[in-house]
Tab-separated table of C-alpha atoms and ligand atoms in Angstrom:
chain	number	residue	atom	x	y	z
A	30	MET	CA	-49.989	-116.713	-82.193
A	31	TYR	CA	-47.197	-117.516	-79.592
A	32	ASP	CA	-46.485	-113.895	-79.123
A	33	GLU	CA	-50.218	-113.187	-78.389
A	34	GLN	CA	-50.197	-115.570	-75.826
A	35	VAL	CA	-47.138	-114.114	-73.997
A	36	SER	CA	-48.569	-110.654	-74.352
A	37	GLU	CA	-51.689	-111.991	-72.979
A	38	SER	CA	-50.168	-113.592	-69.931
A	39	GLN	CA	-48.224	-110.364	-69.356
A	40	ASN	CA	-51.176	-108.234	-69.208
A	41	ARG	CA	-52.626	-110.762	-66.731
A	42	GLU	CA	-49.904	-110.662	-64.483
A	43	ALA	CA	-49.776	-106.614	-64.776
A	44	ASP	CA	-53.757	-106.550	-64.329
A	45	VAL	CA	-53.281	-108.946	-61.240
A	46	ALA	CA	-50.385	-107.245	-59.618
A	47	ALA	CA	-52.450	-103.828	-59.999
A	48	LEU	CA	-55.180	-105.618	-57.753
A	49	LEU	CA	-52.875	-106.605	-55.240
A	50	ALA	CA	-51.379	-103.179	-54.934
A	51	GLU	CA	-54.887	-101.827	-54.452
A	52	LEU	CA	-55.869	-104.792	-51.887
A	53	LYS	CA	-52.872	-103.744	-49.999
A	54	GLN	CA	-53.854	-100.190	-49.937
A	55	GLN	CA	-57.205	-100.773	-49.279
A	56	ALA	CA	-56.501	-103.139	-46.286
A	57	SER	CA	-54.357	-100.066	-44.640
A	58	LEU	CA	-57.447	-98.093	-44.451
A	59	PRO	CA	-59.369	-97.495	-41.295
A	60	LEU	CA	-63.021	-98.827	-40.918
A	61	GLU	CA	-64.226	-95.362	-41.654
A	62	SER	CA	-62.724	-95.035	-44.632
A	63	ALA	CA	-63.143	-98.517	-45.945
A	64	MET	CA	-64.352	-99.213	-49.457
A	65	THR	CA	-65.348	-102.677	-50.988
A	66	LEU	CA	-62.694	-104.860	-52.775
A	67	ALA	CA	-61.828	-103.684	-56.440
A	68	PRO	CA	-64.785	-105.372	-58.996
A	69	GLY	CA	-61.274	-106.891	-60.690
A	70	THR	CA	-60.901	-109.050	-57.853
A	71	TYR	CA	-63.947	-110.968	-58.341
A	72	ARG	CA	-63.683	-111.076	-62.234
A	73	SER	CA	-59.845	-112.105	-62.809
A	74	ALA	CA	-58.554	-115.558	-63.601
A	75	GLY	CA	-55.207	-114.415	-62.651
A	76	PHE	CA	-56.598	-113.330	-58.878
A	77	LEU	CA	-58.382	-116.578	-58.470
A	78	ALA	CA	-55.087	-118.646	-59.590
A	79	LEU	CA	-53.523	-116.866	-56.871
A	80	GLU	CA	-56.292	-117.313	-54.428
A	81	ILE	CA	-56.127	-121.111	-55.256
A	82	GLU	CA	-52.288	-121.408	-54.619
A	83	HIS	CA	-52.263	-119.185	-51.400
A	84	ILE	CA	-55.216	-119.258	-49.916
A	85	PHE	CA	-57.049	-122.745	-50.916
A	86	ARG	CA	-53.921	-124.747	-51.238
A	87	ARG	CA	-52.585	-123.210	-47.833
A	88	GLU	CA	-55.286	-122.884	-45.496
A	89	TRP	CA	-57.464	-124.713	-43.105
A	90	ILE	CA	-60.461	-125.579	-45.367
A	91	CYS	CA	-63.878	-126.962	-43.690
A	92	VAL	CA	-64.894	-130.049	-45.242
A	93	GLY	CA	-67.798	-131.136	-42.966
A	94	ARG	CA	-68.983	-131.966	-39.517
A	95	ILE	CA	-67.694	-135.138	-37.702
A	96	ASP	CA	-70.989	-136.293	-36.736
A	97	GLU	CA	-71.633	-136.937	-40.687
A	98	ILE	CA	-69.443	-139.665	-40.175
A	99	PRO	CA	-70.068	-141.370	-36.603
A	100	ASN	CA	-69.048	-144.738	-37.248
A	101	PRO	CA	-65.676	-146.722	-38.454
A	102	GLY	CA	-65.821	-147.310	-42.244
A	103	ASP	CA	-68.286	-144.050	-42.774
A	104	TRP	CA	-66.894	-141.701	-45.752
A	105	PHE	CA	-67.445	-138.653	-47.957
A	106	SER	CA	-65.505	-137.386	-50.711
A	107	PHE	CA	-64.596	-133.514	-50.938
A	108	ASP	CA	-62.908	-131.808	-54.047
A	109	LEU	CA	-60.789	-129.151	-52.677
A	110	VAL	CA	-60.141	-126.952	-55.453
A	111	GLY	CA	-59.225	-130.015	-57.570
A	112	GLU	CA	-57.721	-132.014	-55.215
A	113	PRO	CA	-59.545	-135.354	-54.525
A	114	LEU	CA	-60.099	-136.037	-50.943
A	115	LEU	CA	-61.532	-138.751	-48.763
A	116	ILE	CA	-62.719	-138.303	-45.452
A	117	VAL	CA	-62.997	-141.447	-43.518
A	118	ARG	CA	-63.447	-142.335	-39.843
A	119	ASN	CA	-61.124	-145.611	-39.809
A	120	GLU	CA	-60.822	-148.756	-37.574
A	121	GLN	CA	-59.537	-147.038	-34.472
A	122	GLY	CA	-62.468	-144.269	-34.691
A	123	GLU	CA	-60.125	-141.621	-36.070
A	124	VAL	CA	-60.971	-138.969	-38.893
A	125	ARG	CA	-58.551	-139.067	-41.448
A	126	ALA	CA	-58.307	-137.044	-44.764
A	127	MET	CA	-56.661	-139.402	-47.816
A	128	SER	CA	-56.324	-138.857	-51.293
A	129	ASN	CA	-59.156	-140.196	-53.349
A	130	VAL	CA	-57.190	-141.236	-55.986
A	131	CYS	CA	-56.180	-145.028	-56.418
A	132	ALA	CA	-52.226	-145.677	-56.107
A	133	HIS	CA	-52.509	-148.095	-59.331
A	134	ARG	CA	-53.691	-146.056	-62.338
A	135	TRP	CA	-55.231	-142.870	-60.569
A	136	ALA	CA	-59.106	-143.850	-60.608
A	137	ARG	CA	-61.334	-141.961	-58.322
A	138	LEU	CA	-61.672	-144.497	-55.282
A	139	LYS	CA	-65.085	-143.042	-54.162
A	140	THR	CA	-67.974	-140.419	-54.958
A	141	GLY	CA	-70.460	-138.625	-52.450
A	142	ARG	CA	-70.765	-140.270	-49.263
A	143	GLY	CA	-71.327	-143.961	-47.694
A	144	HIS	CA	-70.053	-146.835	-45.473
A	145	ALA	CA	-67.596	-149.382	-46.179
A	146	GLU	CA	-65.516	-151.906	-44.533
A	147	GLN	CA	-62.723	-151.322	-46.881
A	148	LEU	CA	-62.100	-148.798	-49.916
A	149	ARG	CA	-62.145	-150.832	-53.207
A	150	CYS	CA	-61.092	-149.209	-56.037
A	151	PRO	CA	-63.643	-149.627	-59.269
A	152	PHE	CA	-61.073	-150.068	-61.951
A	153	HIS	CA	-59.202	-153.166	-61.202
A	154	ALA	CA	-60.632	-153.868	-57.689
A	155	TRP	CA	-56.929	-152.741	-55.734
A	156	THR	CA	-58.517	-152.564	-52.189
A	157	TYR	CA	-57.341	-150.387	-49.270
A	158	ASP	CA	-57.915	-150.644	-45.801
A	159	LEU	CA	-59.915	-147.745	-43.734
A	160	SER	CA	-56.692	-146.466	-43.063
A	161	GLY	CA	-55.404	-146.188	-46.766
A	162	CYS	CA	-53.270	-149.121	-46.434
A	163	LEU	CA	-53.119	-151.184	-49.655
A	164	ARG	CA	-54.592	-154.854	-48.468
A	165	GLY	CA	-55.212	-156.555	-51.770
A	166	ALA	CA	-54.196	-156.393	-55.704
A	167	PRO	CA	-55.494	-158.967	-58.125
A	168	PHE	CA	-53.443	-160.445	-60.317
A	169	MET	CA	-50.058	-158.795	-59.408
A	170	THR	CA	-48.528	-162.137	-58.385
A	171	LYS	CA	-45.926	-161.729	-61.311
A	172	ALA	CA	-44.961	-158.273	-60.671
A	173	LYS	CA	-41.174	-158.204	-59.092
A	174	ASP	CA	-40.630	-156.588	-56.189
A	175	PHE	CA	-44.136	-155.591	-55.717
A	176	ASN	CA	-45.136	-155.402	-52.398
A	177	PRO	CA	-48.880	-154.401	-51.119
A	178	HIS	CA	-47.599	-153.102	-47.871
A	179	ASP	CA	-45.503	-150.627	-49.468
A	180	ILE	CA	-48.213	-148.643	-50.652
A	181	ARG	CA	-50.736	-146.454	-49.269
A	182	LEU	CA	-52.988	-143.644	-50.125
A	183	PRO	CA	-51.154	-140.355	-49.209
A	184	GLU	CA	-52.642	-138.441	-46.415
A	185	PHE	CA	-53.471	-134.910	-45.967
A	186	ARG	CA	-53.465	-132.755	-42.364
A	187	LEU	CA	-56.679	-132.582	-40.795
A	188	GLU	CA	-57.922	-130.674	-37.659
A	189	ILE	CA	-60.904	-131.018	-35.931
A	190	TRP	CA	-62.175	-127.812	-34.261
A	191	LEU	CA	-65.661	-127.912	-32.643
A	192	GLY	CA	-67.146	-130.633	-34.307
A	193	PHE	CA	-65.604	-129.133	-37.536
A	194	ILE	CA	-63.373	-131.084	-39.980
A	195	PHE	CA	-60.908	-128.979	-41.831
A	196	VAL	CA	-58.000	-130.261	-43.922
A	197	ASN	CA	-54.802	-128.559	-44.837
A	198	LEU	CA	-52.978	-129.385	-48.394
A	199	ASP	CA	-49.760	-127.502	-46.729
A	200	PRO	CA	-47.948	-130.466	-44.817
A	201	ASP	CA	-46.029	-127.360	-43.059
A	202	ALA	CA	-49.167	-125.100	-42.165
A	203	THR	CA	-49.439	-123.885	-38.776
A	204	PRO	CA	-52.241	-125.358	-36.676
A	205	LEU	CA	-55.767	-124.189	-36.866
A	206	ALA	CA	-56.733	-123.835	-33.384
A	207	PRO	CA	-54.567	-121.359	-31.735
A	208	ARG	CA	-55.904	-118.767	-33.932
A	209	LEU	CA	-59.407	-119.385	-33.196
A	210	THR	CA	-59.197	-119.226	-29.404
A	211	GLY	CA	-60.829	-115.908	-28.778
A	212	LEU	CA	-63.861	-116.970	-31.166
A	213	GLU	CA	-63.945	-119.972	-29.080
A	214	GLU	CA	-64.101	-118.165	-25.827
A	215	GLN	CA	-67.072	-115.919	-27.645
A	216	LEU	CA	-69.023	-119.510	-28.331
A	217	LYS	CA	-68.832	-120.848	-24.890
A	218	ALA	CA	-72.244	-119.845	-24.258
A	219	TYR	CA	-73.251	-122.000	-27.083
A	220	PRO	CA	-73.310	-125.776	-27.856
A	221	VAL	CA	-71.627	-126.351	-30.891
A	222	VAL	CA	-69.634	-129.521	-30.509
A	223	GLU	CA	-73.039	-131.382	-29.240
A	224	GLN	CA	-75.370	-130.560	-32.375
A	225	LYS	CA	-76.323	-133.052	-34.782
A	226	THR	CA	-76.334	-132.348	-38.175
A	227	LEU	CA	-80.066	-132.671	-39.518
A	228	SER	CA	-79.301	-131.527	-43.512
A	229	HIS	CA	-76.790	-130.465	-45.676
A	230	VAL	CA	-77.444	-129.119	-49.035
A	231	SER	CA	-75.184	-127.919	-52.027
A	232	GLU	CA	-75.923	-125.380	-55.051
A	233	THR	CA	-73.829	-123.791	-57.609
A	234	TRP	CA	-74.183	-120.258	-57.460
A	235	ASP	CA	-72.905	-117.907	-60.718
A	236	ALA	CA	-70.805	-115.652	-58.355
A	237	ASN	CA	-67.125	-115.089	-57.492
A	238	TRP	CA	-66.834	-117.251	-54.158
A	239	LYS	CA	-65.903	-113.982	-52.266
A	240	LEU	CA	-69.139	-112.200	-53.403
A	241	ALA	CA	-71.256	-115.062	-51.998
A	242	LEU	CA	-68.904	-115.131	-48.701
A	243	GLU	CA	-69.060	-111.656	-48.005
A	244	ASN	CA	-73.073	-111.594	-48.371
A	245	ALA	CA	-72.965	-114.443	-45.843
A	246	MET	CA	-70.469	-112.758	-43.813
A	247	GLU	CA	-72.603	-109.434	-42.920
A	248	SER	CA	-76.089	-108.666	-41.925
A	249	TYR	CA	-76.427	-105.094	-43.047
A	250	HIS	CA	-78.331	-106.820	-46.078
A	251	VAL	CA	-80.977	-108.406	-43.688
A	252	PHE	CA	-83.419	-105.622	-43.653
A	253	GLY	CA	-83.121	-105.242	-47.387
A	254	VAL	CA	-82.960	-108.840	-48.850
A	255	HIS	CA	-84.917	-110.740	-46.078
A	256	PRO	CA	-87.548	-107.931	-44.910
A	257	LYS	CA	-90.567	-110.243	-44.043
A	258	THR	CA	-88.508	-113.498	-43.419
A	259	LEU	CA	-85.430	-112.707	-41.333
A	260	ASP	CA	-85.621	-109.059	-40.320
A	261	PRO	CA	-88.832	-109.268	-38.167
A	262	PHE	CA	-86.847	-111.774	-36.075
A	263	LEU	CA	-83.390	-110.964	-36.289
A	264	PRO	CA	-83.639	-107.367	-37.302
A	265	THR	CA	-80.304	-105.501	-38.866
A	266	LYS	CA	-80.597	-102.662	-36.123
A	267	THR	CA	-79.864	-104.819	-33.740
A	268	VAL	CA	-76.279	-105.742	-35.288
A	269	THR	CA	-73.242	-105.454	-32.882
A	270	ILE	CA	-69.771	-106.034	-34.492
A	271	LEU	CA	-67.316	-107.702	-32.146
A	272	PRO	CA	-63.530	-107.404	-32.577
A	273	GLY	CA	-62.321	-109.908	-34.998
A	274	GLU	CA	-58.748	-111.484	-35.236
A	275	ALA	CA	-56.581	-112.751	-37.802
A	276	GLY	CA	-58.320	-115.983	-38.140
A	277	TYR	CA	-62.028	-114.740	-37.673
A	278	ASN	CA	-64.821	-111.793	-37.708
A	279	ILE	CA	-67.683	-111.919	-35.445
A	280	HIS	CA	-70.924	-109.998	-34.812
A	281	THR	CA	-74.334	-110.537	-33.069
A	282	MET	CA	-77.738	-109.747	-33.137
A	283	LYS	CA	-80.534	-109.910	-30.872
A	284	SER	CA	-83.642	-112.375	-31.631
A	285	THR	CA	-86.937	-111.162	-31.259
A	286	LEU	CA	-88.083	-114.963	-30.617
A	287	ALA	CA	-86.011	-115.866	-27.678
A	288	PRO	CA	-86.276	-114.892	-24.041
A	289	LYS	CA	-84.689	-111.608	-23.604
A	290	ALA	CA	-81.322	-113.374	-21.409
A	291	LYS	CA	-81.027	-115.735	-24.483
A	292	SER	CA	-81.631	-113.524	-27.202
A	293	THR	CA	-78.019	-113.072	-28.421
A	294	PHE	CA	-77.321	-114.876	-31.992
A	295	LEU	CA	-74.016	-115.027	-33.166
A	296	ARG	CA	-72.392	-115.231	-36.715
A	297	ALA	CA	-68.784	-115.897	-36.776
A	298	THR	CA	-66.882	-116.279	-40.100
A	299	ILE	CA	-63.921	-118.435	-39.752
A	300	TYR	CA	-61.433	-117.549	-42.846
A	301	PRO	CA	-61.413	-118.406	-45.544
A	302	THR	CA	-64.691	-120.329	-46.287
A	303	LEU	CA	-66.608	-121.030	-43.417
A	304	VAL	CA	-69.261	-118.971	-41.571
A	305	ILE	CA	-71.387	-120.308	-38.925
A	306	ASP	CA	-74.814	-119.084	-36.915
A	307	VAL	CA	-75.575	-119.932	-33.552
A	308	GLY	CA	-78.512	-118.713	-31.412
A	309	HIS	CA	-81.179	-119.645	-28.935
A	310	ILE	CA	-83.872	-119.132	-31.662
A	311	ASP	CA	-85.589	-122.334	-33.151
A	312	ARG	CA	-84.414	-124.787	-30.376
A	313	MET	CA	-80.614	-123.969	-30.078
A	314	ARG	CA	-79.874	-124.514	-33.981
A	315	LEU	CA	-76.458	-124.418	-35.406
A	316	SER	CA	-76.199	-123.331	-39.140
A	317	TRP	CA	-73.290	-123.116	-41.545
A	318	GLN	CA	-72.307	-122.432	-44.872
A	319	THR	CA	-68.951	-123.135	-47.019
A	320	PHE	CA	-67.933	-121.221	-50.109
A	321	MET	CA	-65.808	-122.991	-52.762
A	322	PRO	CA	-64.456	-121.686	-56.067
A	323	LEU	CA	-65.622	-123.715	-59.253
A	324	GLY	CA	-64.581	-120.857	-61.458
A	325	VAL	CA	-64.157	-117.247	-61.543
A	326	GLN	CA	-67.559	-116.643	-61.603
A	327	SER	CA	-69.060	-119.961	-60.468
A	328	SER	CA	-68.949	-121.056	-56.628
A	329	CYS	CA	-70.210	-124.397	-54.656
A	330	ILE	CA	-72.105	-123.099	-51.232
A	331	ARG	CA	-73.057	-125.881	-49.045
A	332	THR	CA	-75.441	-125.267	-46.324
A	333	GLY	CA	-76.070	-127.508	-43.074
A	334	ALA	CA	-78.217	-127.351	-40.653
A	335	ALA	CA	-77.747	-128.883	-37.147
A	336	ALA	CA	-79.752	-129.126	-33.641
A	337	MET	CA	-79.193	-130.476	-30.354
A	338	PRO	CA	-80.267	-134.151	-29.916
A	339	GLY	CA	-83.518	-134.336	-28.608
A	340	ALA	CA	-84.567	-131.245	-30.126
A	341	ALA	CA	-84.220	-132.577	-33.865
A	342	GLY	CA	-87.415	-134.582	-33.827
A	343	LEU	CA	-89.280	-131.077	-33.208
A	344	LEU	CA	-88.333	-129.667	-36.231
A	345	LYS	CA	-90.623	-130.054	-39.254
A	346	ASP	CA	-87.834	-129.302	-41.906
A	347	PRO	CA	-84.783	-128.660	-40.349
A	348	GLY	CA	-83.055	-126.947	-43.471
A	349	GLU	CA	-86.151	-125.014	-44.286
A	350	GLY	CA	-84.872	-121.407	-42.925
A	351	ASN	CA	-81.503	-121.832	-44.663
A	352	ASP	CA	-83.045	-122.863	-47.922
A	353	MET	CA	-85.392	-119.597	-47.457
A	354	ALA	CA	-82.605	-117.456	-46.871
A	355	ASN	CA	-80.434	-118.710	-49.627
A	356	ALA	CA	-83.543	-118.615	-52.278
A	357	GLU	CA	-83.651	-114.776	-51.140
A	358	ASP	CA	-79.608	-113.868	-51.211
A	359	ARG	CA	-78.758	-115.860	-54.123
A	360	PRO	CA	-80.512	-113.735	-56.955
A	361	VAL	CA	-78.920	-110.414	-55.004
A	362	VAL	CA	-75.397	-112.041	-55.122
A	363	GLU	CA	-75.645	-113.447	-58.662
A	364	SER	CA	-76.838	-109.691	-59.956
A	365	ALA	CA	-74.468	-108.109	-57.886
A	366	GLN	CA	-71.752	-110.121	-59.983
A	367	ARG	CA	-73.172	-109.353	-63.301
A	368	GLY	CA	-73.271	-105.589	-62.250
A	369	LEU	CA	-69.434	-105.765	-61.258
A	370	GLN	CA	-68.540	-106.702	-64.972
A	371	ALA	CA	-69.704	-103.226	-65.823
A	372	SER	CA	-67.454	-100.894	-67.501
A	373	ARG	CA	-68.037	-98.169	-65.013
A	374	ALA	CA	-68.124	-100.487	-62.251
A	375	ARG	CA	-66.034	-99.046	-59.382
A	376	ARG	CA	-65.217	-99.898	-55.440
A	377	GLY	CA	-68.095	-98.570	-53.126
A	378	ARG	CA	-67.893	-97.434	-49.739
A	379	ILE	CA	-68.889	-99.490	-47.263
A	380	SER	CA	-71.189	-99.031	-43.751
A	381	HIS	CA	-69.798	-100.096	-40.123
A	382	LEU	CA	-72.356	-102.808	-40.159
A	383	GLU	CA	-70.331	-104.251	-43.227
A	384	ALA	CA	-66.953	-104.242	-40.620
A	385	PRO	CA	-66.717	-108.083	-41.480
A	386	ILE	CA	-65.876	-107.189	-44.926
A	387	TRP	CA	-63.484	-104.696	-44.098
A	388	GLU	CA	-62.128	-107.406	-41.706
A	389	PHE	CA	-61.907	-110.124	-44.541
A	390	THR	CA	-59.880	-107.787	-46.740
A	391	ARG	CA	-57.036	-107.286	-44.028
A	392	TYR	CA	-57.432	-110.957	-44.185
A	393	LEU	CA	-56.953	-111.431	-48.373
A	394	SER	CA	-54.110	-108.863	-48.104
A	395	ALA	CA	-51.907	-110.522	-45.537
A	396	ARG	CA	-52.373	-113.833	-47.342
A	397	LEU	CA	-51.812	-112.517	-50.963
A	398	CYS	CA	-49.724	-109.661	-50.421
A	399	SER	CA	-47.493	-110.081	-47.413
A	400	ASP	CA	-44.841	-111.916	-49.502
A	401	ARG	CA	-44.686	-109.838	-52.381
A	402	SER	CA	-43.505	-106.665	-53.245
A	403	VAL	CA	-46.772	-104.530	-53.759
B	16	FES	S1	-56.859	-147.872	-60.980
B	16	FES	FE1	-57.562	-148.604	-58.996
B	16	FES	S2	-57.135	-150.200	-59.115
B	16	FES	FE2	-56.616	-149.898	-61.051
B	17	FE2	FE1	-79.073	-113.125	-46.536
């Protein structure tokens, strides 16, 4: 039994090493010769473990928008690959990311989103202030050398970029903003910071997180998957790929709904998990999606919609367009996940319109292969 387990884990390591070698080789190809990732990268538990270690626990992960917690005391919880986080706006108005685990006996402090003057643990009512300092611990008077003031919830790195909240579990991570300066330049024509969140929904898709993310980052599929809903207004034939950088990729389309001077619609993917859409269609809306693994073949997809203040009242159902697009994307993505389990599934060639996927491949290789001898 033990031998079997050892040999299974050796096999798994060999599989992951082969996938990494393939990834590195793919990332070295020019766009004209580019291919998809190997099917195994979407179905390997070992590969996901590596992604969690080198991407999700070390990279800047978008957890939401600051306007979702506008007032001191507003909070929401977020699970980042098993790390329970509590995002709170404290008494000073600062947004902080804290551990959502009680310092007593590890109960989860909060679930969902809400507003509180203090953070009270549901287990034995230890109470923390909005900066995570312990303020009350009932029936602890006989505990020797126990001083609540010595105890506070651990904090994680947090950065706010154009109104998006990013958290990094790695205390030594390099800052996020410098790698996005080129994208910020491209976004100058669009109000992003000012947009107010109108809706967000979470769904679980039966697909590897990369498969769902890749679908969202390219618009090659728009004419195929959304022929009646999106393509008439944002046609695939108008896709223009702009040069990306190490931290993001970007492309534009032309909206048939907006006046010509304002018809440029922009889609950017901020690695590893955030895709944003901005444009002048539909009253200057902003949409975004995030992609988190729940397992090898299961992902949490969060979709948010925002609009400029004042435009909000004009929108009947702010999330309707996103819901419609998701309802069309999801079956195709889940079917591709089933397809790549086929014994004869191989890497496919990709179009120049899928340049974002090619750029993402290079990002993955840089994160996963650079410090290994593959
Ligand atoms: S676990 Fe939180 S008060 Fe006991
Ligand atoms: Fe789509």
